[in-house]
Short mmCIF file of C-alpha atoms in Angstrom, two decimals:
data_model
loop_
_atom_site.label_atom_id
_atom_site.label_comp_id
_atom_site.label_asym_id
_atom_site.label_seq_id
_atom_site.Cartn_x
_atom_site.Cartn_y
_atom_site.Cartn_z
CA UNK A 1 129.43 -65.68 51.65
CA UNK A 2 130.10 -66.39 55.26
CA UNK A 3 133.82 -65.75 54.58
CA UNK A 4 132.95 -62.21 53.16
CA UNK A 5 130.83 -61.30 56.51
CA UNK A 6 133.75 -62.64 58.83
CA UNK A 7 136.42 -60.34 56.92
CA UNK A 8 139.54 -58.97 59.04
CA UNK A 9 138.79 -55.58 59.73
CA UNK A 10 142.38 -53.70 59.72
CA UNK A 11 143.81 -50.40 61.62
CA UNK A 12 144.21 -49.36 57.84
CA UNK A 13 140.42 -49.27 57.21
CA UNK A 14 140.05 -47.65 60.84
CA UNK A 15 142.09 -44.90 59.85
CA UNK A 16 139.94 -44.84 56.76
CA UNK A 17 137.11 -44.63 58.65
CA UNK A 18 138.39 -41.82 61.08
CA UNK A 19 139.65 -39.73 58.85
CA UNK A 20 136.42 -39.04 56.42
CA UNK A 21 134.38 -39.45 59.62
CA UNK A 22 136.20 -36.60 61.14
CA UNK A 23 137.12 -34.81 57.47
CA UNK A 24 133.34 -35.20 55.93
CA UNK A 25 134.97 -35.18 52.64
CA UNK A 26 137.76 -36.19 50.80
CA UNK A 27 139.40 -37.93 47.83
CA UNK A 28 141.57 -41.13 47.84
CA UNK A 29 144.81 -39.27 46.63
CA UNK A 30 144.08 -36.87 49.57
CA UNK A 31 143.41 -39.78 52.15
CA UNK A 32 146.59 -41.28 51.02
CA UNK A 33 148.60 -38.28 51.74
CA UNK A 34 146.32 -37.53 55.14
CA UNK A 35 147.25 -41.35 56.38
CA UNK A 36 150.57 -42.06 54.71
CA UNK A 37 149.72 -45.03 51.97
CA UNK A 38 149.78 -45.15 48.23
CA UNK A 39 146.73 -45.06 46.24
CA UNK A 40 146.73 -48.82 45.42
CA UNK A 41 146.76 -49.58 49.27
CA UNK A 42 144.02 -47.26 49.65
CA UNK A 43 141.72 -48.23 46.96
CA UNK A 44 142.33 -52.24 48.29
CA UNK A 45 141.41 -50.73 51.54
CA UNK A 46 138.15 -48.92 51.28
CA UNK A 47 136.63 -51.61 48.47
CA UNK A 48 135.06 -53.70 51.85
CA UNK A 49 133.91 -50.33 53.39
CA UNK A 50 132.46 -49.34 50.64
CA UNK A 51 130.75 -52.69 49.82
CA UNK A 52 129.43 -52.53 53.62
CA UNK A 53 128.23 -48.78 52.80
CA UNK A 54 130.06 -47.27 55.15
CA UNK A 55 132.07 -45.28 52.81
CA UNK A 56 129.90 -43.76 50.03
CA UNK A 57 130.83 -41.84 46.83
CA UNK A 58 129.10 -38.61 47.12
CA UNK A 59 130.23 -36.66 43.87
CA UNK A 60 133.07 -36.26 41.39
CA UNK A 61 135.82 -33.13 40.62
CA UNK A 62 136.24 -32.21 37.18
CA UNK A 63 139.46 -34.23 35.33
CA UNK A 64 142.65 -31.93 34.93
CA UNK A 65 143.11 -29.33 32.38
CA UNK A 66 145.58 -32.47 30.62
CA UNK A 67 143.06 -34.68 30.79
CA UNK A 68 142.64 -37.47 32.96
CA UNK A 69 139.68 -39.47 34.86
CA UNK A 70 137.19 -37.76 37.21
CA UNK A 71 138.21 -38.09 40.90
CA UNK A 72 135.74 -39.59 43.35
CA UNK A 73 134.71 -37.46 46.17
CA UNK A 74 133.95 -40.09 49.29
CA UNK A 75 132.07 -39.87 52.66
CA UNK A 76 131.49 -41.60 55.82
CA UNK A 77 128.19 -42.76 55.79
CA UNK A 78 126.65 -41.37 59.26
CA UNK A 79 123.09 -43.46 58.72
CA UNK A 80 125.40 -46.87 58.11
CA UNK A 81 124.29 -47.63 61.76
CA UNK A 82 122.60 -46.64 64.66
CA UNK A 83 123.26 -46.25 68.28
CA UNK A 84 121.15 -46.74 71.56
CA UNK A 85 121.97 -44.41 74.06
CA UNK A 86 120.50 -45.76 77.53
CA UNK A 87 120.40 -43.44 80.73
CA UNK A 88 119.26 -45.61 83.77
CA UNK A 89 118.16 -43.80 86.82
CA UNK A 90 116.95 -45.52 90.00
CA UNK A 91 113.24 -43.80 88.83
CA UNK A 92 113.55 -43.43 85.15
CA UNK A 93 114.95 -45.02 82.09
CA UNK A 94 115.28 -42.20 78.96
CA UNK A 95 116.70 -43.58 75.59
CA UNK A 96 117.95 -42.31 72.25
CA UNK A 97 118.53 -43.68 69.15
CA UNK A 98 121.27 -41.84 67.27
CA UNK A 99 123.47 -42.17 64.24
CA UNK A 100 126.95 -42.32 63.82
CA UNK A 101 127.13 -38.31 64.09
CA UNK A 102 125.93 -38.42 67.24
CA UNK A 103 122.48 -36.86 65.77
CA UNK A 104 119.28 -38.14 67.64
CA UNK A 105 116.54 -39.83 65.81
CA UNK A 106 114.28 -41.01 68.17
CA UNK A 107 113.51 -40.21 71.85
CA UNK A 108 112.09 -42.45 74.45
CA UNK A 109 111.16 -42.22 78.40
CA UNK A 110 109.46 -43.90 81.10
CA UNK A 111 108.98 -43.32 84.82
CA UNK A 112 110.06 -46.59 86.21
CA UNK A 113 111.72 -48.39 89.63
CA UNK A 114 114.68 -49.67 88.67
CA UNK A 115 116.84 -51.92 90.44
CA UNK A 116 119.01 -55.20 90.25
CA UNK A 117 116.34 -57.48 89.85
CA UNK A 118 115.29 -55.97 86.61
CA UNK A 119 117.84 -53.99 84.68
CA UNK A 120 118.78 -56.54 82.36
CA UNK A 121 115.31 -57.30 81.11
CA UNK A 122 114.41 -53.21 81.04
CA UNK A 123 117.95 -53.27 78.42
CA UNK A 124 116.50 -56.24 76.66
CA UNK A 125 112.78 -55.29 76.13
CA UNK A 126 114.17 -51.89 75.23
CA UNK A 127 116.29 -53.15 72.60
CA UNK A 128 113.43 -55.91 71.02
CA UNK A 129 111.76 -52.37 70.10
CA UNK A 130 114.11 -51.57 67.63
CA UNK A 131 115.56 -52.66 63.91
CA UNK A 132 118.36 -54.84 65.75
CA UNK A 133 120.37 -55.08 62.38
CA UNK A 134 120.83 -51.25 62.26
CA UNK A 135 122.07 -51.28 65.39
CA UNK A 136 126.47 -51.39 65.77
CA UNK A 137 126.00 -50.68 69.89
CA UNK A 138 124.13 -50.11 73.43
CA UNK A 139 125.64 -47.38 75.41
CA UNK A 140 124.88 -47.41 78.65
CA UNK A 141 124.95 -44.83 81.52
CA UNK A 142 124.09 -46.05 85.14
CA UNK A 143 124.63 -43.80 88.74
CA UNK A 144 127.49 -45.32 91.20
CA UNK A 145 130.92 -46.41 90.82
CA UNK A 146 131.35 -47.83 86.83
CA UNK A 147 134.77 -49.11 85.07
CA UNK A 148 134.43 -49.09 81.28
CA UNK A 149 137.51 -50.89 81.26
CA UNK A 150 136.12 -53.74 82.52
CA UNK A 151 132.59 -53.48 81.67
CA UNK A 152 131.35 -53.50 85.13
CA UNK A 153 128.95 -51.97 88.15
CA UNK A 154 131.55 -51.98 90.43
CA UNK A 155 128.59 -50.47 93.55
CA UNK A 156 125.76 -48.35 93.24
CA UNK A 157 123.64 -47.93 95.77
CA UNK A 158 120.86 -46.26 93.80
CA UNK A 159 120.43 -49.37 91.92
CA UNK A 160 121.11 -51.81 94.86
CA UNK A 161 123.99 -53.14 92.64
CA UNK A 162 127.32 -54.94 93.49
CA UNK A 163 130.23 -56.05 91.51
CA UNK A 164 128.17 -57.34 88.07
CA UNK A 165 129.36 -57.63 85.13
CA UNK A 166 127.38 -56.02 83.29
CA UNK A 167 128.46 -55.67 79.65
CA UNK A 168 129.53 -59.15 79.56
CA UNK A 169 125.81 -60.27 80.17
CA UNK A 170 124.17 -58.26 77.82
CA UNK A 171 126.93 -58.60 74.85
CA UNK A 172 125.86 -62.58 75.28
CA UNK A 173 122.43 -62.08 75.83
CA UNK A 174 121.99 -59.72 72.88
CA UNK A 175 124.77 -60.24 70.23
CA UNK A 176 125.75 -56.48 70.15
CA UNK A 177 128.82 -54.94 71.54
CA UNK A 178 128.03 -52.87 74.92
CA UNK A 179 129.96 -50.10 76.53
CA UNK A 180 128.56 -49.18 80.20
CA UNK A 181 129.95 -45.93 81.77
CA UNK A 182 128.81 -43.71 84.88
CA UNK A 183 125.99 -41.38 84.03
CA UNK A 184 128.24 -38.09 85.11
CA UNK A 185 130.88 -39.19 82.76
CA UNK A 186 128.24 -39.59 80.02
CA UNK A 187 126.32 -36.73 80.35
CA UNK A 188 130.11 -34.53 80.41
CA UNK A 189 130.37 -36.08 77.13
CA UNK A 190 127.62 -34.31 75.84
CA UNK A 191 129.28 -30.88 76.90
CA UNK A 192 132.98 -31.80 75.08
CA UNK A 193 131.92 -29.54 72.08
CA UNK A 194 131.97 -26.62 74.63
CA UNK A 195 134.96 -27.29 76.64
CA UNK A 196 137.49 -29.91 77.09
CA UNK A 197 137.77 -28.64 80.63
CA UNK A 198 134.16 -29.44 82.34
CA UNK A 199 132.94 -31.11 85.39
CA UNK A 200 129.28 -32.06 85.01
CA UNK A 201 127.60 -33.00 88.34
CA UNK A 202 124.46 -34.61 87.75
CA UNK A 203 121.75 -34.84 90.21
CA UNK A 204 119.76 -38.46 90.72
CA UNK A 205 116.37 -38.49 92.57
CA UNK A 206 114.86 -41.02 94.08
CA UNK A 207 112.01 -42.94 93.10
CA UNK A 208 110.61 -42.60 96.67
CA UNK A 209 111.35 -38.95 97.35
CA UNK A 210 112.12 -39.53 101.04
CA UNK A 211 115.62 -41.54 100.18
CA UNK A 212 118.47 -39.29 99.30
CA UNK A 213 119.59 -37.50 96.65
CA UNK A 214 122.47 -38.49 94.83
CA UNK A 215 124.97 -36.52 92.88
CA UNK A 216 127.87 -37.61 90.82
CA UNK A 217 130.66 -35.41 89.04
CA UNK A 218 131.60 -36.16 85.71
CA UNK A 219 135.26 -34.86 84.88
CA UNK A 220 136.67 -34.07 81.78
CA UNK A 221 140.04 -32.96 80.99
CA UNK A 222 141.93 -32.16 77.67
CA UNK A 223 138.94 -33.43 76.17
CA UNK A 224 138.72 -37.26 78.15
CA UNK A 225 136.47 -38.29 80.73
CA UNK A 226 138.87 -39.04 84.11
CA UNK A 227 137.54 -42.61 85.89
CA UNK A 228 140.75 -42.08 88.13
CA UNK A 229 142.89 -45.24 88.93
CA UNK A 230 140.51 -47.34 90.57
CA UNK A 231 136.90 -46.18 88.63
CA UNK A 232 135.92 -43.86 91.78
CA UNK A 233 136.49 -40.67 90.44
CA UNK A 234 133.38 -38.45 90.73
CA UNK A 235 131.59 -40.13 93.30
CA UNK A 236 130.61 -38.21 96.38
CA UNK A 237 129.39 -39.88 99.52
CA UNK A 238 127.59 -37.27 100.69
CA UNK A 239 123.69 -36.92 100.29
CA UNK A 240 120.39 -35.05 101.25
CA UNK A 241 116.73 -36.18 100.94
CA UNK A 242 114.42 -33.74 99.81
CA UNK A 243 111.64 -34.39 102.09
CA UNK A 244 110.44 -35.94 105.20
CA UNK A 245 107.27 -37.31 103.68
CA UNK A 246 107.24 -41.28 103.55
CA UNK A 247 104.70 -40.95 100.82
CA UNK A 248 105.68 -39.00 98.15
CA UNK A 249 107.29 -40.10 94.39
CA UNK A 250 109.02 -38.94 91.44
CA UNK A 251 105.58 -38.88 89.89
CA UNK A 252 104.26 -36.12 92.66
CA UNK A 253 107.32 -33.38 91.26
CA UNK A 254 104.55 -32.97 88.88
CA UNK A 255 102.12 -30.87 91.47
CA UNK A 256 102.27 -28.11 93.50
CA UNK A 257 103.90 -30.06 96.54
CA UNK A 258 106.95 -27.36 97.24
CA UNK A 259 105.64 -26.61 100.97
CA UNK A 260 106.97 -30.39 101.06
CA UNK A 261 110.16 -30.28 100.08
CA UNK A 262 113.12 -28.63 101.65
CA UNK A 263 114.43 -26.67 98.84
CA UNK A 264 116.22 -24.08 100.41
CA UNK A 265 118.24 -26.32 102.36
CA UNK A 266 118.71 -28.41 99.26
CA UNK A 267 120.56 -25.33 97.42
CA UNK A 268 122.73 -24.58 100.58
CA UNK A 269 123.90 -28.02 101.17
CA UNK A 270 124.52 -29.00 97.37
CA UNK A 271 126.34 -25.26 96.82
CA UNK A 272 129.02 -26.36 99.26
CA UNK A 273 129.51 -29.68 98.41
CA UNK A 274 129.85 -27.98 94.27
CA UNK A 275 132.27 -25.31 95.47
CA UNK A 276 134.94 -28.48 96.70
CA UNK A 277 135.10 -30.12 93.49
CA UNK A 278 135.19 -26.90 91.30
CA UNK A 279 137.90 -25.33 93.59
CA UNK A 280 139.93 -28.66 93.20
CA UNK A 281 139.37 -29.48 89.68
CA UNK A 282 139.15 -25.66 88.14
CA UNK A 283 137.82 -26.38 84.89
CA UNK A 284 136.32 -23.70 82.67
CA UNK A 285 132.85 -24.98 82.76
CA UNK A 286 130.73 -26.39 85.43
CA UNK A 287 127.60 -28.19 84.60
CA UNK A 288 124.38 -29.13 86.91
CA UNK A 289 121.89 -31.71 85.07
CA UNK A 290 120.42 -34.98 85.55
CA UNK A 291 117.08 -34.72 87.68
CA UNK A 292 117.44 -31.09 88.86
CA UNK A 293 115.17 -30.12 86.22
CA UNK A 294 112.49 -31.61 88.06
CA UNK A 295 112.76 -29.38 90.00
CA UNK A 296 111.48 -25.52 90.17
CA UNK A 297 113.54 -23.39 87.99
CA UNK A 298 115.05 -21.37 90.74
CA UNK A 299 116.43 -24.20 92.11
CA UNK A 300 118.50 -24.49 89.42
CA UNK A 301 119.83 -21.01 89.08
CA UNK A 302 120.10 -20.64 92.81
CA UNK A 303 122.64 -23.52 92.73
CA UNK A 304 124.96 -22.26 90.09
CA UNK A 305 125.35 -18.66 92.02
CA UNK A 306 125.73 -19.94 95.59
CA UNK A 307 128.24 -22.18 94.23
CA UNK A 308 129.85 -19.95 92.11
CA UNK A 309 129.95 -17.60 95.15
CA UNK A 310 131.39 -19.77 97.62
CA UNK A 311 134.71 -20.10 95.33
CA UNK A 312 137.67 -18.55 96.05
CA UNK A 313 138.95 -15.96 93.45
CA UNK A 314 136.33 -16.91 91.05
CA UNK A 315 136.93 -13.15 89.59
CA UNK A 316 140.18 -14.22 88.50
CA UNK A 317 138.96 -17.83 87.00
CA UNK A 318 137.99 -18.20 83.58
CA UNK A 319 134.93 -20.11 84.93
CA UNK A 320 131.07 -20.19 83.59
CA UNK A 321 128.48 -22.37 85.67
CA UNK A 322 125.53 -23.95 83.09
CA UNK A 323 121.94 -25.10 84.15
CA UNK A 324 121.49 -28.15 81.57
CA UNK A 325 117.65 -28.89 81.80
CA UNK A 326 117.41 -31.37 79.34
CA UNK A 327 117.44 -33.60 82.05
CA UNK A 328 118.61 -37.91 81.31
CA UNK A 329 118.08 -37.02 77.80
CA UNK A 330 121.70 -35.28 77.70
CA UNK A 331 122.61 -38.93 79.76
CA UNK A 332 121.55 -40.65 77.22
CA UNK A 333 122.55 -38.63 74.45
CA UNK A 334 126.26 -38.20 75.74
CA UNK A 335 125.90 -42.00 76.36
CA UNK A 336 125.68 -42.49 72.36
CA UNK A 337 128.06 -39.97 71.47
CA UNK A 338 131.14 -41.48 73.88
CA UNK A 339 130.28 -44.93 71.89
CA UNK A 340 130.81 -43.19 68.74
CA UNK A 341 133.95 -41.40 69.90
CA UNK A 342 135.61 -44.54 71.30
CA UNK A 343 134.29 -46.21 68.07
CA UNK A 344 136.34 -43.59 66.02
CA UNK A 345 138.97 -43.36 67.98
CA UNK A 346 139.74 -47.00 69.25
CA UNK A 347 140.99 -49.36 66.88
CA UNK A 348 140.17 -52.52 69.19
CA UNK A 349 137.22 -51.09 70.36
CA UNK A 350 136.15 -50.53 66.79
CA UNK A 351 137.36 -54.19 65.92
CA UNK A 352 134.90 -56.04 68.50
CA UNK A 353 131.93 -53.87 66.97
CA UNK A 354 132.52 -55.28 63.67
CA UNK A 355 132.94 -58.82 65.01
CA UNK A 356 129.61 -58.57 66.95
CA UNK A 357 127.93 -57.42 63.14
CA UNK A 358 130.10 -59.88 61.37
CA UNK A 359 128.58 -63.02 63.93
CA UNK A 360 125.28 -61.37 63.37
CA UNK A 361 125.92 -61.52 59.29
CA UNK A 362 126.87 -65.30 59.72
CA UNK A 363 124.09 -66.51 61.94
CA UNK A 364 122.01 -64.89 59.64
CA UNK A 365 123.23 -66.28 56.45
CA UNK A 366 123.24 -69.60 58.12
CA UNK A 367 119.58 -69.79 58.79
CA UNK A 368 118.62 -69.15 55.50
#
């Protein structure tokens, strides 16, 4: 039994898994023709995936007029496991539980002052709220310079973190595959179905409103997130404080405090920042989101139009600005989607996911 739980995950299994996930439904012969393997190899390779209920029989096609067996129709089971997508900002934590189609099953939101001293505790406590056996992985998005390749938060002024081995610590503690990414890159993944060339500007409003508002950019080129050679892409070393009042916090934004906020100057300042980035990147779509939804609606709309009006030759470009009012929900959802995309598109990543899942199964068996 322990040997079965440790069965080897192969590239052929990953190809079948990815094909059915994209295709929706298919027969064994269609799968074989698509990925280039004979029927016996396909059947043998499918067996462990079907035993795990990752691949299911969802129907039959009728036998041909010449007789023979009916053909089984197979489908990838998007409910096989779940992904926990977590957006961590300085003043708030947003969590989504999604299936492997990226569909959100549950949402959770809390206002909390996040910093280097409590970030691991926050992730661990929230992970424990869910059925751990049903979760294939956790994808966490944070502000700052983040290297998904090395699993590190290189620097985040918002969270007071520098050179933190984030993935490794959580994987050892929780026993599940972890992906860490920049929050703007996660948010851009949420819009990848709308365009493969986009830039997502994410605003991070600090817990104490006198502290500077940060902005980062998630850059997607030809459908792939661009982190830069040193993982520094999309970070702006410019910021703006919403108020001079030291007593105001994020919780006060629900009140009528507009007169205490420098909103017009905010729009003017950041429209210039956005214009420079848009002009250099030349995307099809530019989105502003994150904590922009915490401010009055006119702020987002004015920021879109002010940035557009600054762009040279805007009338000759195919360019559209969007205000994303889903706040950090888009970040958490995008983080989950990014995990699913990597799971389906990267064999080595998928192999690590299965290794963690196999270890859990083995431990459970040994405990029994």
